[in-house]
PDB file of C-alpha atoms in Angstrom:
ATOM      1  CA  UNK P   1       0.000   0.000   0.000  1.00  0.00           C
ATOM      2  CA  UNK P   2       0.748   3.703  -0.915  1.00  0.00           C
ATOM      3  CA  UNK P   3      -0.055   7.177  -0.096  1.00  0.00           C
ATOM      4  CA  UNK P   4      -2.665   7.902  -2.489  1.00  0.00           C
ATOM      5  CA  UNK P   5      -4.261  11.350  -3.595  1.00  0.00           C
ATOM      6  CA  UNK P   6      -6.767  11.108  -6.699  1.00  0.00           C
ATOM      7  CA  UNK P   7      -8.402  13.387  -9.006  1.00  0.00           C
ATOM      8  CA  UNK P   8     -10.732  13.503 -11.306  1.00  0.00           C
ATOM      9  CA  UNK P   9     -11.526  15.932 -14.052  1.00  0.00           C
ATOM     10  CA  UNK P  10     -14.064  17.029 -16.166  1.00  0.00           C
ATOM     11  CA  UNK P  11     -14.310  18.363 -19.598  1.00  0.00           C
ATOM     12  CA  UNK P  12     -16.661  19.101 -23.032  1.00  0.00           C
ATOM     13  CA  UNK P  13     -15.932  17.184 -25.627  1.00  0.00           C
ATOM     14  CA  UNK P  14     -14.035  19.722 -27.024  1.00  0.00           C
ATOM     15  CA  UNK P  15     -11.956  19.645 -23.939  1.00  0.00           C
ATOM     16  CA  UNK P  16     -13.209  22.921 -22.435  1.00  0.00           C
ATOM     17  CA  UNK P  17     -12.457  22.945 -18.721  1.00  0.00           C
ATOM     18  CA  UNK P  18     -15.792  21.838 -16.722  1.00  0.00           C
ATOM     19  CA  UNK P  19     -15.059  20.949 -13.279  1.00  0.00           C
ATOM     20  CA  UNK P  20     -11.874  19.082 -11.186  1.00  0.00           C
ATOM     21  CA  UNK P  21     -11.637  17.532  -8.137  1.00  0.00           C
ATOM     22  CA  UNK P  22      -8.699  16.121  -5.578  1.00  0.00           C
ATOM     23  CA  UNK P  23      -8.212  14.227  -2.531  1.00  0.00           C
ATOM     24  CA  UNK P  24      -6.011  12.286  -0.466  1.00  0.00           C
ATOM     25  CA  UNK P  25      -6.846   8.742   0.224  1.00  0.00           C
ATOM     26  CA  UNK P  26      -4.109   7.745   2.878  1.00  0.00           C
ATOM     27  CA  UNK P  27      -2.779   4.490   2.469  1.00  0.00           C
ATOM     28  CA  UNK P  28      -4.628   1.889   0.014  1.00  0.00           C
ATOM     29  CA  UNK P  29      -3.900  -0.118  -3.105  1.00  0.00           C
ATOM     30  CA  UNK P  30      -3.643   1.647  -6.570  1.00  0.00           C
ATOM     31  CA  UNK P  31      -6.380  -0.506  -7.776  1.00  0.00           C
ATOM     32  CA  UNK P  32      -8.898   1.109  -4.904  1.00  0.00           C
ATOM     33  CA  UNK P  33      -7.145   4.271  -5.562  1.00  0.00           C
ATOM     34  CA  UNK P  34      -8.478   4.227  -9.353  1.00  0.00           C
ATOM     35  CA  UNK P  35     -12.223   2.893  -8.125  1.00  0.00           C
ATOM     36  CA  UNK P  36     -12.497   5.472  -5.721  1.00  0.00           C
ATOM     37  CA  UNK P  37     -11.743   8.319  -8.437  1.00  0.00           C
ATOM     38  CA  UNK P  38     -14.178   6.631 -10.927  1.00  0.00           C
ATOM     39  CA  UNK P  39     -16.897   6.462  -8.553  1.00  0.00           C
ATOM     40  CA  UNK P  40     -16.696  10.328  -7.947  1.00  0.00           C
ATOM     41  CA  UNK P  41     -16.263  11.537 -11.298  1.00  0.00           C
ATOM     42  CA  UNK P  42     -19.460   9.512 -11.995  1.00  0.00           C
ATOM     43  CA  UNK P  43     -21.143  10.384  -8.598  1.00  0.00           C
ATOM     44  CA  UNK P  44     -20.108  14.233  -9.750  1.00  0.00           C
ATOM     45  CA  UNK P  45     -21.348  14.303 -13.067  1.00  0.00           C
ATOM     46  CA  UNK P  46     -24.682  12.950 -11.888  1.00  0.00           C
ATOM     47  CA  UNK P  47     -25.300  15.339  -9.844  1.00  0.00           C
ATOM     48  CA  UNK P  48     -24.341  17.872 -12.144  1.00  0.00           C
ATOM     49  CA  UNK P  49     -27.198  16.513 -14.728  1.00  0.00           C
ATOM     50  CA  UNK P  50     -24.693  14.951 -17.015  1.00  0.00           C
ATOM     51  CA  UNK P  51     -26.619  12.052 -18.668  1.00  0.00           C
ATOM     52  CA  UNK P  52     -23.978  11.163 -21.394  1.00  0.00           C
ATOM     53  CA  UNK P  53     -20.526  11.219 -20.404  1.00  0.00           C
ATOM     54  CA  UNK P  54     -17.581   9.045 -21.871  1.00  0.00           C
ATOM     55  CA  UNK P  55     -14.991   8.539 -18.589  1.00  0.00           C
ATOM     56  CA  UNK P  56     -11.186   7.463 -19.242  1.00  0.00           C
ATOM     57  CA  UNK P  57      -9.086   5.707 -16.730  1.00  0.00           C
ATOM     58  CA  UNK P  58      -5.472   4.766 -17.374  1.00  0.00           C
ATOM     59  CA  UNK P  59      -6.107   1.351 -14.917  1.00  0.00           C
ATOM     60  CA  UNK P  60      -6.679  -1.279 -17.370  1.00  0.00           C
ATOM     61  CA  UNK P  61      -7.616  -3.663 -14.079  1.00  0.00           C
ATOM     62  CA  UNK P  62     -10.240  -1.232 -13.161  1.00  0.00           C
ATOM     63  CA  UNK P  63     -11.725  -0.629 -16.548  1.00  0.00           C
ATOM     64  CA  UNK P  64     -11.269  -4.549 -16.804  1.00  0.00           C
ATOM     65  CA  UNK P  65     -13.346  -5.355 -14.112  1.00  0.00           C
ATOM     66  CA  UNK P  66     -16.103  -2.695 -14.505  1.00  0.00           C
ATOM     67  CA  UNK P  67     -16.555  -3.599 -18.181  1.00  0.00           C
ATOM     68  CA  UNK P  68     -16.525  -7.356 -17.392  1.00  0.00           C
ATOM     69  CA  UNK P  69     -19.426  -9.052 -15.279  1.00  0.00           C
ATOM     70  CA  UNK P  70     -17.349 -12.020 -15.078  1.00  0.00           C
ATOM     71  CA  UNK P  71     -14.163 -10.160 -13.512  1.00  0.00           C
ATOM     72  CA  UNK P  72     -12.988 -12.337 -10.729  1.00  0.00           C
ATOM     73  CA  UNK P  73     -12.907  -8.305  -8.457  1.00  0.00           C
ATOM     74  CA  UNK P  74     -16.439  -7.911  -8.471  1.00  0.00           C
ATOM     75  CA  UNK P  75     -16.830  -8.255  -4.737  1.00  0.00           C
ATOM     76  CA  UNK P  76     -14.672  -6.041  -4.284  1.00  0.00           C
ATOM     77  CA  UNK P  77     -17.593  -2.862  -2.532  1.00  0.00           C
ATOM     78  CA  UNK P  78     -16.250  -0.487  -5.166  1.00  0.00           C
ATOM     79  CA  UNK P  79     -16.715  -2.379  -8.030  1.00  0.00           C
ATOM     80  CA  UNK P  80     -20.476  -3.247  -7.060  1.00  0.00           C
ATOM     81  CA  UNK P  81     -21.542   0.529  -6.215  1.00  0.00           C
ATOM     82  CA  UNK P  82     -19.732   1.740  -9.548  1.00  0.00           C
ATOM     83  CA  UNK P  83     -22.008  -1.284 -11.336  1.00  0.00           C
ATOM     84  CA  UNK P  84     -24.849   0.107  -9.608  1.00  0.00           C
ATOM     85  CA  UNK P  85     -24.297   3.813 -10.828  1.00  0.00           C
ATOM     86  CA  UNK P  86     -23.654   2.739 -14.126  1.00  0.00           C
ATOM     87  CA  UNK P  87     -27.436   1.128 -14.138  1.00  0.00           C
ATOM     88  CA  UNK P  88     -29.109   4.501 -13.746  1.00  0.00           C
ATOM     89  CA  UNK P  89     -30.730   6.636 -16.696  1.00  0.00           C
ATOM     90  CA  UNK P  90     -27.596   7.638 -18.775  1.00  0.00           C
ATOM     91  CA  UNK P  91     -24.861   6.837 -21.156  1.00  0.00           C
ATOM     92  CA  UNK P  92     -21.841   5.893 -19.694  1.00  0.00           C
ATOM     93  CA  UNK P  93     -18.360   4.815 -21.982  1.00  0.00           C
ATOM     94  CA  UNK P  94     -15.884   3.843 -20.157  1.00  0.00           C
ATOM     95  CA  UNK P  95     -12.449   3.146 -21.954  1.00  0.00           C
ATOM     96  CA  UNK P  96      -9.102   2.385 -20.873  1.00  0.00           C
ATOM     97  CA  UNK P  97      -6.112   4.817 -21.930  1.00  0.00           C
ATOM     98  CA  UNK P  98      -2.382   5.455 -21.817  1.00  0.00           C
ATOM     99  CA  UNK P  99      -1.265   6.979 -18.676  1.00  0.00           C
ATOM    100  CA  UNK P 100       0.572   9.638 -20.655  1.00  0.00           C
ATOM    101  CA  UNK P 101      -2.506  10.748 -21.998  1.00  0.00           C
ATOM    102  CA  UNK P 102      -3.442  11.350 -18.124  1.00  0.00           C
ATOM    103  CA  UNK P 103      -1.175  14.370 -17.738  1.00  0.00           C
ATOM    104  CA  UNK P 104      -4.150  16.669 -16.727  1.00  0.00           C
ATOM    105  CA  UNK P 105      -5.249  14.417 -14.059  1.00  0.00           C
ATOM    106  CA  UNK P 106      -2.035  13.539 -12.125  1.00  0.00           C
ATOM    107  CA  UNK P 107      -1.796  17.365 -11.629  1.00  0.00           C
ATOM    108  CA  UNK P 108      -5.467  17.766 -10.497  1.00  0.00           C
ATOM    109  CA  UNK P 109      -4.516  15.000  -8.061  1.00  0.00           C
ATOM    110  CA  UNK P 110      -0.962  16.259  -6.659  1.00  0.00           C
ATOM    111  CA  UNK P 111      -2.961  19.783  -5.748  1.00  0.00           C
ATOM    112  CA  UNK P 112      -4.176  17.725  -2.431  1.00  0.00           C
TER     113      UNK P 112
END
């Protein structure tokens, strides 16, 4: 386990700045680390009113095992409350990327 701080950020899909959050996590796996962030940005842009959102996440695991209902993780708490908010009334795409293409959010996160 690590000291972890996350972030999450939001933006139009012409990459206008929306919204960003940060905060520390203490001590945890990265795995929890990356759930954690992707159930706020989604928590976040529900609330917001954002009912078709495409989220990236440079933790192929965690994409992995949110995409797949077979994924040997999902009792892991975080995985089944992410599941659950995907279920809701909106479009959700979730896709894995590079972590250099991540930049914007590991800055977001080392503001904590």
């Amino acid at each position: 386990m690590i000291m972890v701080q996350l972030g999450c950020v939001f933006g139009s899909s012409q990459r206008d700045w929306i919204f960003g959050s940060s905060r520390s996590l203490g001590k945890c796996l990265i795995l929890n680390a990356e759930l954690w962030a992707i159930y706020d940005a989604l928590r976040h842009a529900w609330r917001l009113g954002y009912r078709q959102i495409e989220l990236e996440s440079d933790n192929l695991e965690a994409v992995s095992g949110i995409l797949n209902p077979r994924a040997k993780q999902q009792r892991n708490a975080l995985f089944i409350v992410i599941k659950a908010l995907l279920q809701r009334d909106w479009e959700v795409c979730i896709r894995h990327i590079r972590p250099i293409h991540n930049a914007v959010v590991d800055r977001v996160a080392s503001l904590v």
